[in-house]
Structure formats: structure tokens, C-alpha cells
Coordinates of C-alpha atoms and ligand atoms in Angstrom, one line a residue:
M293 CA -41.1 -209.9 97.7
G294 CA -38.5 -211.2 94.9
T295 CA -41.5 -212.4 92.9
E296 CA -43.5 -209.4 93.3
K297 CA -44.9 -208.5 90.0
R298 CA -45.6 -204.8 88.9
T299 CA -45.0 -203.0 85.6
T300 CA -42.1 -201.3 85.1
Q301 CA -43.8 -198.0 85.4
E302 CA -45.3 -199.0 89.0
W303 CA -41.6 -199.9 90.0
Q304 CA -40.3 -196.4 88.6
K305 CA -43.0 -194.4 90.3
L306 CA -42.0 -196.0 93.7
D307 CA -38.2 -196.0 92.9
S308 CA -38.0 -192.1 92.4
A309 CA -40.4 -191.6 95.3
H310 CA -38.5 -193.4 98.0
Y311 CA -35.1 -194.9 96.5
L312 CA -32.1 -192.4 96.8
H313 CA -29.8 -194.1 94.5
P314 CA -25.6 -194.1 94.4
F315 CA -24.2 -191.5 92.3
T316 CA -27.4 -190.3 90.9
D317 CA -28.5 -186.8 89.8
F318 CA -32.0 -187.5 91.7
K319 CA -34.2 -185.1 89.6
G320 CA -32.7 -186.1 86.3
L321 CA -33.5 -189.7 87.4
A322 CA -36.9 -189.2 88.4
K323 CA -37.5 -187.6 85.0
K324 CA -36.2 -190.5 82.9
G325 CA -37.1 -193.4 85.2
S326 CA -35.0 -196.4 86.3
R327 CA -34.0 -199.6 84.1
I328 CA -35.8 -202.2 86.4
I329 CA -33.4 -205.2 86.6
E330 CA -35.6 -208.3 87.6
K331 CA -33.4 -211.3 87.2
A332 CA -30.1 -212.8 85.9
N333 CA -28.2 -216.1 84.7
G334 CA -24.8 -216.7 83.5
I335 CA -23.8 -213.1 82.0
Y336 CA -27.3 -211.9 81.3
L337 CA -29.7 -209.9 82.9
W338 CA -33.6 -209.5 82.2
D339 CA -35.4 -206.2 82.6
A340 CA -39.2 -206.0 84.1
D341 CA -40.1 -206.2 80.4
G342 CA -38.5 -209.3 79.6
N343 CA -35.6 -207.7 77.6
K344 CA -32.4 -209.9 77.6
I345 CA -29.1 -207.9 78.2
L346 CA -25.6 -209.1 78.3
D347 CA -24.1 -207.6 81.2
G348 CA -20.7 -206.3 80.0
M349 CA -19.6 -205.0 83.5
A350 CA -20.2 -208.2 85.6
G351 CA -22.7 -206.1 87.9
L352 CA -20.3 -203.3 89.0
W353 CA -17.0 -205.3 88.4
C354 CA -18.0 -208.1 90.8
V355 CA -19.9 -210.9 89.4
N356 CA -16.8 -212.9 88.4
M357 CA -18.6 -216.2 88.7
G358 CA -21.6 -215.0 86.8
Y359 CA -25.1 -214.9 88.1
G360 CA -27.2 -218.0 88.9
R361 CA -24.6 -220.3 90.7
Q362 CA -26.7 -222.4 93.3
E363 CA -23.6 -223.6 95.0
L364 CA -23.1 -220.0 96.2
V365 CA -26.8 -219.7 97.0
D366 CA -26.4 -223.1 99.0
A367 CA -23.2 -222.0 100.5
A368 CA -24.9 -218.6 102.1
T369 CA -28.4 -220.7 103.1
A370 CA -26.2 -223.5 105.0
Q371 CA -24.1 -220.9 106.8
L372 CA -27.4 -218.7 107.7
E373 CA -29.0 -221.8 109.1
Q374 CA -25.8 -222.9 111.2
L375 CA -24.6 -219.4 112.6
P376 CA -26.2 -216.4 110.5
Y377 CA -24.0 -213.9 112.6
Y378 CA -21.4 -213.6 115.3
N379 CA -18.5 -211.1 115.7
S380 CA -15.2 -211.5 116.1
F381 CA -14.3 -209.0 118.8
F382 CA -13.8 -209.8 122.3
Q383 CA -11.7 -212.9 122.0
T384 CA -14.4 -214.6 119.8
S385 CA -14.0 -216.3 116.1
H386 CA -16.1 -218.5 114.2
P387 CA -15.1 -221.3 111.5
P388 CA -16.0 -219.5 108.2
A389 CA -14.1 -216.5 109.0
I390 CA -11.0 -218.8 110.2
R391 CA -11.6 -220.9 106.9
L392 CA -11.9 -217.9 104.5
S393 CA -8.8 -216.2 106.0
T394 CA -6.6 -219.5 105.6
L395 CA -7.8 -219.9 102.0
L396 CA -6.8 -216.3 101.2
A397 CA -3.4 -216.8 102.6
E398 CA -3.3 -219.9 100.4
V399 CA -4.1 -218.0 97.2
S400 CA -2.6 -214.7 97.7
P401 CA 1.1 -214.0 96.9
E402 CA 3.9 -215.9 99.1
H403 CA 4.4 -212.7 101.4
I404 CA 0.9 -212.3 102.6
N405 CA -0.5 -214.5 105.3
Q406 CA -3.1 -212.6 107.3
V407 CA -6.3 -210.5 106.6
F408 CA -8.6 -207.9 108.1
F409 CA -12.2 -208.3 107.1
T410 CA -14.5 -205.2 106.2
G411 CA -17.9 -205.1 104.3
S412 CA -16.8 -203.4 101.4
G413 CA -13.8 -201.8 99.2
S414 CA -14.5 -198.4 100.8
E415 CA -14.4 -199.7 104.2
S416 CA -11.5 -201.7 102.9
N417 CA -9.7 -198.4 102.2
D418 CA -10.5 -196.8 105.3
T419 CA -9.1 -199.9 107.2
V420 CA -5.7 -199.2 105.0
I421 CA -5.4 -195.5 106.1
R422 CA -6.2 -196.7 110.0
M423 CA -3.5 -199.7 109.6
I424 CA -0.9 -197.3 107.8
R425 CA -1.1 -194.7 110.3
R426 CA -0.9 -197.7 113.1
Y427 CA 2.0 -199.4 111.5
W428 CA 4.3 -196.0 111.5
Q429 CA 3.1 -195.2 115.0
L430 CA 4.3 -198.5 116.3
K431 CA 7.5 -198.2 114.2
G432 CA 8.0 -194.8 116.2
Q433 CA 8.0 -192.8 112.9
A434 CA 4.6 -191.3 113.5
G435 CA 5.6 -188.6 111.5
R436 CA 5.2 -190.5 108.3
Q437 CA 1.5 -189.7 107.7
T438 CA 1.1 -188.7 104.3
I439 CA -0.1 -190.9 101.8
I440 CA 0.3 -190.3 97.8
S441 CA -2.6 -191.2 95.7
R442 CA -3.4 -190.4 92.0
V443 CA -5.6 -188.3 90.0
N444 CA -8.7 -190.3 88.7
A445 CA -8.1 -192.7 91.3
Y446 CA -11.2 -194.4 93.0
H447 CA -10.6 -195.9 96.4
G448 CA -14.6 -195.9 97.5
S449 CA -17.1 -193.4 98.7
T450 CA -16.9 -193.1 102.3
I451 CA -14.9 -190.0 103.3
G452 CA -11.6 -191.7 103.7
G453 CA -12.0 -193.4 100.5
A454 CA -13.0 -190.6 98.7
T455 CA -10.5 -188.2 99.7
L456 CA -7.9 -191.0 98.9
G457 CA -9.6 -191.3 95.5
G458 CA -8.7 -188.5 93.2
M459 CA -12.1 -188.0 91.3
K460 CA -13.0 -184.3 90.9
G461 CA -16.8 -184.3 91.2
M462 CA -16.2 -186.1 94.3
H463 CA -13.8 -183.8 95.7
D464 CA -15.9 -180.9 94.8
Q465 CA -18.6 -182.0 97.1
L466 CA -16.4 -183.5 100.1
G467 CA -15.8 -179.9 102.0
L468 CA -13.0 -180.7 104.5
T469 CA -11.3 -184.1 103.3
I470 CA -9.0 -185.8 106.0
P471 CA -5.5 -184.4 105.8
G472 CA -2.2 -186.1 104.6
V473 CA -3.6 -187.2 101.1
V474 CA -1.9 -185.8 98.0
H475 CA -2.1 -186.8 94.3
I476 CA 0.1 -187.4 91.5
D477 CA -0.8 -187.9 87.8
Q478 CA -2.3 -190.9 86.6
P479 CA -0.3 -193.2 83.6
Y480 CA -3.1 -192.3 81.1
W481 CA -1.3 -192.9 77.7
F482 CA -4.2 -192.0 75.3
G483 CA -4.6 -188.5 77.0
Y484 CA -0.8 -188.0 77.0
Q485 CA 0.1 -185.0 74.4
G486 CA 3.9 -185.1 74.6
D487 CA 6.4 -186.6 72.6
L488 CA 7.9 -189.5 74.6
D489 CA 7.4 -193.2 73.4
I490 CA 4.8 -195.1 75.5
D491 CA 7.5 -196.8 77.9
A492 CA 9.5 -193.6 78.5
F493 CA 6.0 -192.1 79.5
G494 CA 5.3 -194.7 81.9
L495 CA 8.8 -194.0 83.6
E496 CA 8.2 -190.5 83.6
V497 CA 4.6 -190.5 85.2
A498 CA 6.4 -192.9 87.8
Q499 CA 9.0 -190.4 88.7
G500 CA 6.2 -188.4 89.7
L501 CA 6.2 -190.5 92.9
E502 CA 10.0 -189.9 93.6
N503 CA 9.6 -186.0 92.8
K504 CA 6.5 -185.8 95.5
I505 CA 8.5 -187.7 97.9
L506 CA 11.5 -185.5 98.0
E507 CA 9.2 -182.7 97.9
L508 CA 7.5 -183.5 101.1
G509 CA 10.3 -185.4 102.9
A510 CA 10.7 -189.0 102.8
E511 CA 10.4 -188.8 106.8
N512 CA 6.6 -187.5 106.2
V513 CA 5.5 -190.1 103.6
A514 CA 3.7 -193.2 104.7
A515 CA 2.5 -194.8 101.7
F516 CA 1.6 -195.0 97.9
I517 CA -1.7 -196.2 97.1
G518 CA -2.9 -197.2 93.6
E519 CA -5.3 -199.7 91.5
P520 CA -3.1 -201.9 89.2
V521 CA -5.5 -200.8 86.6
Q522 CA -7.5 -197.8 87.4
G523 CA -11.3 -199.0 86.8
A524 CA -14.0 -196.6 87.4
G525 CA -11.5 -193.9 86.1
G526 CA -11.9 -195.6 82.9
V527 CA -9.7 -198.7 82.5
I528 CA -6.5 -196.7 82.3
I529 CA -3.8 -199.5 81.6
P530 CA -0.4 -198.2 82.8
P531 CA 2.6 -199.0 80.4
K532 CA 4.6 -202.1 81.5
T533 CA 7.6 -199.8 82.5
Y534 CA 4.9 -198.0 85.2
W535 CA 4.6 -200.4 88.2
P536 CA 8.0 -202.0 88.4
E537 CA 9.6 -198.4 88.9
I538 CA 6.8 -197.4 91.2
Q539 CA 8.0 -200.5 93.3
R540 CA 11.3 -199.4 92.9
I541 CA 10.7 -196.0 94.2
C542 CA 8.8 -197.1 97.2
D543 CA 11.5 -199.6 98.1
K544 CA 14.1 -196.9 98.0
Y545 CA 12.3 -194.6 100.3
G546 CA 10.9 -197.4 102.5
I547 CA 7.4 -196.3 102.3
L548 CA 4.7 -198.9 102.0
L549 CA 2.8 -199.8 98.8
V550 CA -0.8 -200.3 98.7
A551 CA -2.4 -202.3 95.4
D552 CA -6.0 -201.5 95.6
E553 CA -7.4 -204.8 94.1
V554 CA -10.9 -203.9 94.5
I555 CA -11.6 -204.7 90.9
T556 CA -8.3 -206.4 89.8
G557 CA -8.3 -209.2 92.5
F558 CA -9.7 -212.7 92.0
G559 CA -8.9 -213.1 88.5
R560 CA -10.0 -210.0 86.6
L561 CA -6.5 -209.9 84.8
G562 CA -6.1 -213.8 84.3
E563 CA -3.9 -213.9 87.8
W564 CA -5.5 -214.2 91.2
F565 CA -4.4 -210.7 91.7
G566 CA -3.5 -208.0 89.4
S567 CA 0.0 -207.3 91.2
Q568 CA 1.1 -210.3 90.1
Y569 CA 0.5 -209.7 86.7
F570 CA 2.5 -206.5 87.1
G571 CA 5.0 -208.4 89.3
I572 CA 5.0 -206.1 92.3
K573 CA 4.7 -206.8 95.8
P574 CA 2.3 -204.8 97.9
D575 CA 2.6 -204.6 101.8
L576 CA -1.3 -204.1 101.7
I577 CA -4.1 -205.4 99.3
P578 CA -7.7 -203.9 100.0
F579 CA -10.3 -206.3 98.3
A580 CA -14.0 -206.9 97.9
K581 CA -16.4 -207.1 94.8
G582 CA -14.9 -210.2 93.2
V583 CA -14.2 -212.1 96.5
T584 CA -18.0 -213.1 96.7
S585 CA -18.7 -212.7 93.1
G586 CA -21.0 -209.8 94.6
Y587 CA -23.6 -212.5 96.0
L588 CA -23.3 -211.2 99.5
P589 CA -21.2 -207.8 100.6
L590 CA -17.7 -208.4 102.0
G591 CA -14.4 -206.8 101.8
G592 CA -11.0 -206.9 103.5
V593 CA -7.2 -206.0 103.3
L594 CA -4.6 -208.6 103.0
V595 CA -1.8 -207.9 105.1
G596 CA 1.8 -208.4 104.0
D597 CA 4.5 -210.1 106.3
R598 CA 6.3 -206.5 106.7
V599 CA 3.2 -205.0 108.2
A600 CA 1.6 -208.1 110.0
D601 CA 5.1 -208.4 111.9
V602 CA 4.7 -204.9 113.5
L603 CA 0.7 -205.2 114.1
N604 CA 1.4 -208.6 115.8
S605 CA 4.1 -207.0 117.9
D606 CA 3.9 -205.6 121.4
G607 CA 1.9 -202.1 121.0
G608 CA -1.7 -203.2 122.7
E609 CA -5.2 -203.2 120.9
F610 CA -5.6 -202.0 117.2
T611 CA -8.6 -199.8 117.8
H612 CA -10.5 -200.6 114.7
G613 CA -12.9 -202.8 113.2
F614 CA -16.8 -203.2 112.2
T615 CA -19.9 -205.0 113.6
Y616 CA -19.8 -207.3 110.2
S617 CA -16.2 -207.9 110.0
G618 CA -15.8 -211.4 109.1
H619 CA -19.8 -211.8 108.7
P620 CA -20.1 -215.9 108.6
A621 CA -22.8 -216.1 105.7
C622 CA -20.4 -213.7 103.4
C623 CA -17.4 -215.6 104.4
A624 CA -19.0 -218.7 103.6
V625 CA -20.0 -217.2 100.1
A626 CA -16.5 -216.0 99.7
I627 CA -15.2 -219.5 100.4
K628 CA -17.4 -221.2 98.0
N629 CA -16.6 -218.5 95.4
I630 CA -13.2 -218.9 95.7
E631 CA -13.3 -222.7 95.5
L632 CA -15.3 -222.5 92.3
L633 CA -12.5 -220.0 90.7
R634 CA -9.8 -222.5 91.7
D635 CA -11.4 -225.9 91.1
E636 CA -13.0 -224.8 87.5
G637 CA -9.9 -223.3 86.5
V638 CA -11.5 -220.0 85.8
I639 CA -8.5 -217.8 86.2
E640 CA -6.4 -220.1 84.1
Q641 CA -9.3 -219.9 81.3
V642 CA -9.1 -216.3 81.5
K643 CA -5.2 -215.9 81.1
N644 CA -4.8 -218.7 78.3
V645 CA -8.6 -218.6 76.3
T646 CA -10.7 -215.7 76.9
A647 CA -8.5 -212.9 77.6
P648 CA -6.6 -213.3 74.3
H649 CA -9.9 -213.8 72.3
F650 CA -11.2 -210.5 74.1
A651 CA -8.1 -208.4 73.0
K652 CA -8.1 -209.7 69.5
R653 CA -12.0 -209.3 69.2
M654 CA -12.1 -205.8 70.9
A655 CA -9.1 -204.6 68.7
E656 CA -10.9 -205.0 65.7
L657 CA -13.5 -202.3 67.0
A658 CA -10.7 -199.9 66.3
D659 CA -11.6 -199.5 62.7
H660 CA -15.0 -198.0 63.7
P661 CA -15.2 -194.3 62.4
L662 CA -16.0 -193.3 66.0
V663 CA -13.2 -195.1 68.0
G664 CA -9.8 -193.3 68.7
E665 CA -8.4 -196.0 70.5
V666 CA -9.1 -199.5 72.0
R667 CA -7.3 -201.0 74.9
T668 CA -7.8 -204.1 77.1
I669 CA -6.0 -206.3 79.7
G670 CA -7.2 -209.5 81.1
L671 CA -11.4 -209.1 80.9
M672 CA -11.1 -205.5 81.3
G673 CA -11.5 -203.2 78.0
A674 CA -11.9 -199.6 76.8
I675 CA -13.2 -197.9 74.0
E676 CA -12.2 -194.2 73.3
L677 CA -14.9 -192.3 71.6
V678 CA -13.6 -189.3 69.2
K679 CA -15.0 -186.8 67.0
N680 CA -12.1 -186.9 64.4
K681 CA -10.5 -190.3 64.1
E682 CA -7.3 -189.0 62.2
T683 CA -6.9 -186.3 64.7
K684 CA -8.1 -187.8 67.6
E685 CA -9.9 -184.8 68.4
L686 CA -12.2 -185.1 71.5
F687 CA -16.0 -184.2 71.8
T688 CA -17.0 -181.3 73.6
P689 CA -18.5 -181.1 76.2
K690 CA -16.9 -184.2 77.4
G691 CA -19.4 -187.2 78.6
D692 CA -22.5 -186.4 76.5
V693 CA -21.5 -189.0 73.7
G694 CA -20.4 -191.5 76.1
F695 CA -23.9 -191.0 77.6
I696 CA -25.6 -191.5 74.1
C697 CA -23.6 -194.3 73.5
R698 CA -24.4 -196.1 77.1
N699 CA -28.1 -195.6 76.3
A700 CA -27.8 -197.1 73.0
C701 CA -25.9 -199.9 74.5
F702 CA -28.8 -200.5 77.0
A703 CA -31.7 -200.3 74.1
N704 CA -29.7 -202.8 72.1
G705 CA -29.0 -205.4 74.7
L706 CA -25.6 -204.7 76.2
V707 CA -24.3 -203.2 79.4
M708 CA -21.4 -201.2 79.1
R709 CA -20.5 -198.2 81.3
S710 CA -19.4 -194.7 80.2
V711 CA -16.7 -192.7 81.7
G712 CA -16.7 -189.4 80.2
D713 CA -16.2 -190.4 76.2
T714 CA -14.8 -194.0 77.1
M715 CA -16.9 -196.8 77.0
I716 CA -15.9 -199.4 79.4
T717 CA -16.4 -203.2 79.5
A718 CA -15.5 -205.9 82.2
P719 CA -17.6 -209.0 81.7
P720 CA -18.1 -211.8 84.3
L721 CA -15.1 -213.9 84.2
V722 CA -16.9 -216.9 83.0
I723 CA -18.0 -215.3 79.6
T724 CA -17.2 -217.7 77.1
V725 CA -15.5 -217.3 73.4
E726 CA -19.0 -217.2 71.5
Q727 CA -20.1 -214.9 74.2
I728 CA -17.1 -212.5 74.1
D729 CA -18.1 -212.6 69.9
E730 CA -21.6 -211.6 70.7
L731 CA -20.4 -208.9 73.1
V732 CA -18.2 -207.4 70.7
A733 CA -21.2 -207.4 68.1
L734 CA -23.3 -205.9 70.3
A735 CA -20.8 -203.1 70.9
R736 CA -20.0 -202.3 67.2
K737 CA -24.0 -202.2 66.8
C738 CA -23.9 -199.4 69.5
L739 CA -21.3 -197.6 68.2
D740 CA -23.0 -197.7 64.8
V741 CA -26.2 -196.4 66.5
T742 CA -24.1 -193.7 68.4
A743 CA -22.5 -192.7 65.1
E744 CA -25.4 -192.0 63.4
Q745 CA -26.7 -189.3 65.9
V746 CA -23.1 -187.7 66.6
L747 CA -20.9 -187.9 63.5
Ligands
PLP44 C1 -15.5 -200.3 94.0 C2 -14.3 -199.8 94.4 C3 -14.0 -199.3 95.6 C4 -15.3 -199.1 96.6 O1 -15.9 -200.4 97.0 P1 -17.3 -200.3 97.7 O2 -17.7 -201.4 97.9 O3 -18.5 -199.7 96.5 O4 -17.2 -199.6 98.7 C5 -12.7 -199.2 95.9 N1 -11.7 -199.3 95.0 C6 -12.0 -199.6 94.0 C7 -10.7 -199.8 93.1 C8 -13.1 -200.0 93.2 O5 -13.3 -200.2 92.2

């Protein structure tokens, strides 16, 4: 199957006839046809016509170690031969899940020593909801049901994950959401219109959490959840004052802090976890994506001692879990992936070499006539496209120009994603300094092509 040869058009025809893609306007896609990606190596993809494309999104924020790592293939193969599947229900366990949970306890922050496995980021956030509610029930404070999240957050696409998320387009289609989730503002500096400076702005947005807690009554609030850096929302990098203030407010009212590290976990910000970058101490850390570099699906929730101590106390069964919780082959790949990240010094390289270079080179794009702001953190970057550079006037309707730019990128050998009129990039963590230069040069070319069409 993997080597079956068809033309791009033949693939497209079968694709639109049978395959319903995620987050897709099916009719629109059938008209345009999919881009067919056939193979990959390092940071590059090849389409069915043989075009080479620099993957500036690491797949979907997940291929941290890059494509084509034989060690990961071998780890999966060996485990599939040894024990392709067994569950961890009913008093059973197996070495890959035990070894991975031990390794995760080693690389995660000091106060985290236990993990619950899932198959994806969405399942991880559903698990977070279940676990938070169980925690407060066991504490005898079952009234603490409400979870405070943020506008424009992305926490996955199951009904739980989508309810937690703050994406308007998703909420518009959800119908009845799960009760007990409310949203406060996001720390989006570029979108802010007032006269505070950036640090005061960070504090003000964080204060929104305290205001919401007081409005609801602290005795009704279970937890706050946020991505250390909002990813799908457009790489929203909070002011440095933001997270410490959020931590302070959670501590003050005794509410649980959840850091959704599905993107920022496993090295994206030059630390094992984004919460370490921001100096916060989450009680729960949902993860997925980079834990296996996307080679096989795996997610989970890292559980801090405060919650673990309660879950491990008298109270009987926690009635939650998945058939594929701790899947042996996925765990084997995760173990090897974490070992590669650690033993090859990939995360230190991001922190000390490639992230600083990425920041410097990306910042040069700020002189482009189409660009209103460039921001980066670790190996995440965003470019805000504007109609008028001086006044920062935005395009209307929002999103059309981002779309044109995204197409221009694909046509010129680069994957960047558009969120409205924000172009975002998050390349594999193994990208070299020279390859960052190539990425930035391609990005500038794509901005030029876009500017010719829209300015
Ligand atoms: C991708 C993502 C998810 C959802 O993960 P899936 O594996 O697609 O279910 C949740 N949270 C964040 C922050 C994500 O980026």
C-alpha cells in the first residue's frame, strides 16, 4: 500500500470520493483537490508530483525529532513482534507502559511522578475533566465543578475538548456543550487596543481569572486550564507577567492549575515542558503530539503529587480509561523518542542555538510591507499580516489573505499554517541553523508573492 503508485489526480479523485478529512469544508476540498504527501525525511516532505517541501509545521506540531528516524521505526517493530497489544485494565500491566511512565517521571518537573495514558490530546483533556471532578469529589468538595478556560484556546475536538476550547467556529457547531466550563480573555498583545504597556497588560488579563473566580464563588471553581503558549489560536505568546500571576491566583483560591502542553511539551520552547519555561507548577499536564514525534498516536496526563496523593487514597475505582491506554507499541516509540531528545541534546540545542537563531532571523521579516508584527518563542513563530503597516490596519474579511499566503507557501515549497491572517510556523526541533535560514528565505518569498496579490 505504502508504495502503490498513482498519479496525483487519481489520488485526489479517490480522496474526495471516500475520505472525510478533519476540519475541512468537504465540498470546497473536492473542488480544489488535496495535496498528496507521499514521503518525508528530516524536515522535508515530498508530494506525489515529487515536489520537495520544507515542513515548517512539524506535521501538526508533533514531528519533534523529524521524519525518517530509523530508531523509532525499529522500536515500534520490535515491540509489535514482542507484544503488539495488551491492556492495563484488570490488574495487568506490561514493560513498555511501566518503562515509559518511569521515564516520564524522570524528565518531568520534580512534583510530577505519575501518568495516565490516552491515545490523543483530546482524550487527554477529557481525562483532565474526569480527573479534576474525581479529585474534588474525593476531597469532599464536589461543588467545585467549574473549569475556567480561555477564549481562542484549543484543547481538542471531542465534545469535552471542544467545550474546554474557546474556538468560536467550533462552539457554533457543538450544540449543547458540557456544563461547567467558562472562558476568560486570552493574553493577545497584538490584538490589544488599550494604553497599558505589555507587562501591565499581562497582569490585567490574568486579573480576569480572579474576577471570574469571585463572580462564580471560589467554592464552585475546580480548575483553570491554559496552553502555556496558545498554538492553534495563532501562537499567542503571553507577556512575561502573565503566568506567574495566574499561578498566584490559582494558589490563592486553591484551584487546580492545568497546563495543556500538547504542543509545548517535549522541547518546543527549549525546555522539556513549557511550564518550566514560564516557571509555573501545574497540577496536571495533558500531553500528546511530540511525545512520540507523531510516529504513533499516544497521549496522556502527567499528574502532580497534589492530585496523585488524593487519587491514590481510599475511594475505590476511578471509572475511566481507554482500550489503548498505554498501548505497548506507542509506548515503545515514546520511550525511544524521549531517549533521542535527551541523548542527542536536542532540547539544549533548541534553547542555546536554534531558538535564538530562529528569533533573530524571523524578526528580520518585520520590515516586510505586509507584516505588522513577528513574534517567536522557542521554535514557535507567528507573522501578523496587515493591510497597512503604519496604522496596523487589518484585512477584511479576516482570513482571506492568510489563505492566499498559505497557498503561496505550498506553491513555493514551504508549509506554514494560517490562522485568520496570522501565519504560523513550528518546525521540527532538529532543524539546523542553515535550515532556519532556508525557512526564513522561503517565508520572505511567500510574503512577496502574497503582497503582489493583495497590497
Ligand atoms: C492538538 C492539540 C490538542 C488535541 O490533540 P489531538 O491529538 O488532536 O486530539 C489538544 N490541545 C492542544 C494544545 C493541541 O495543540
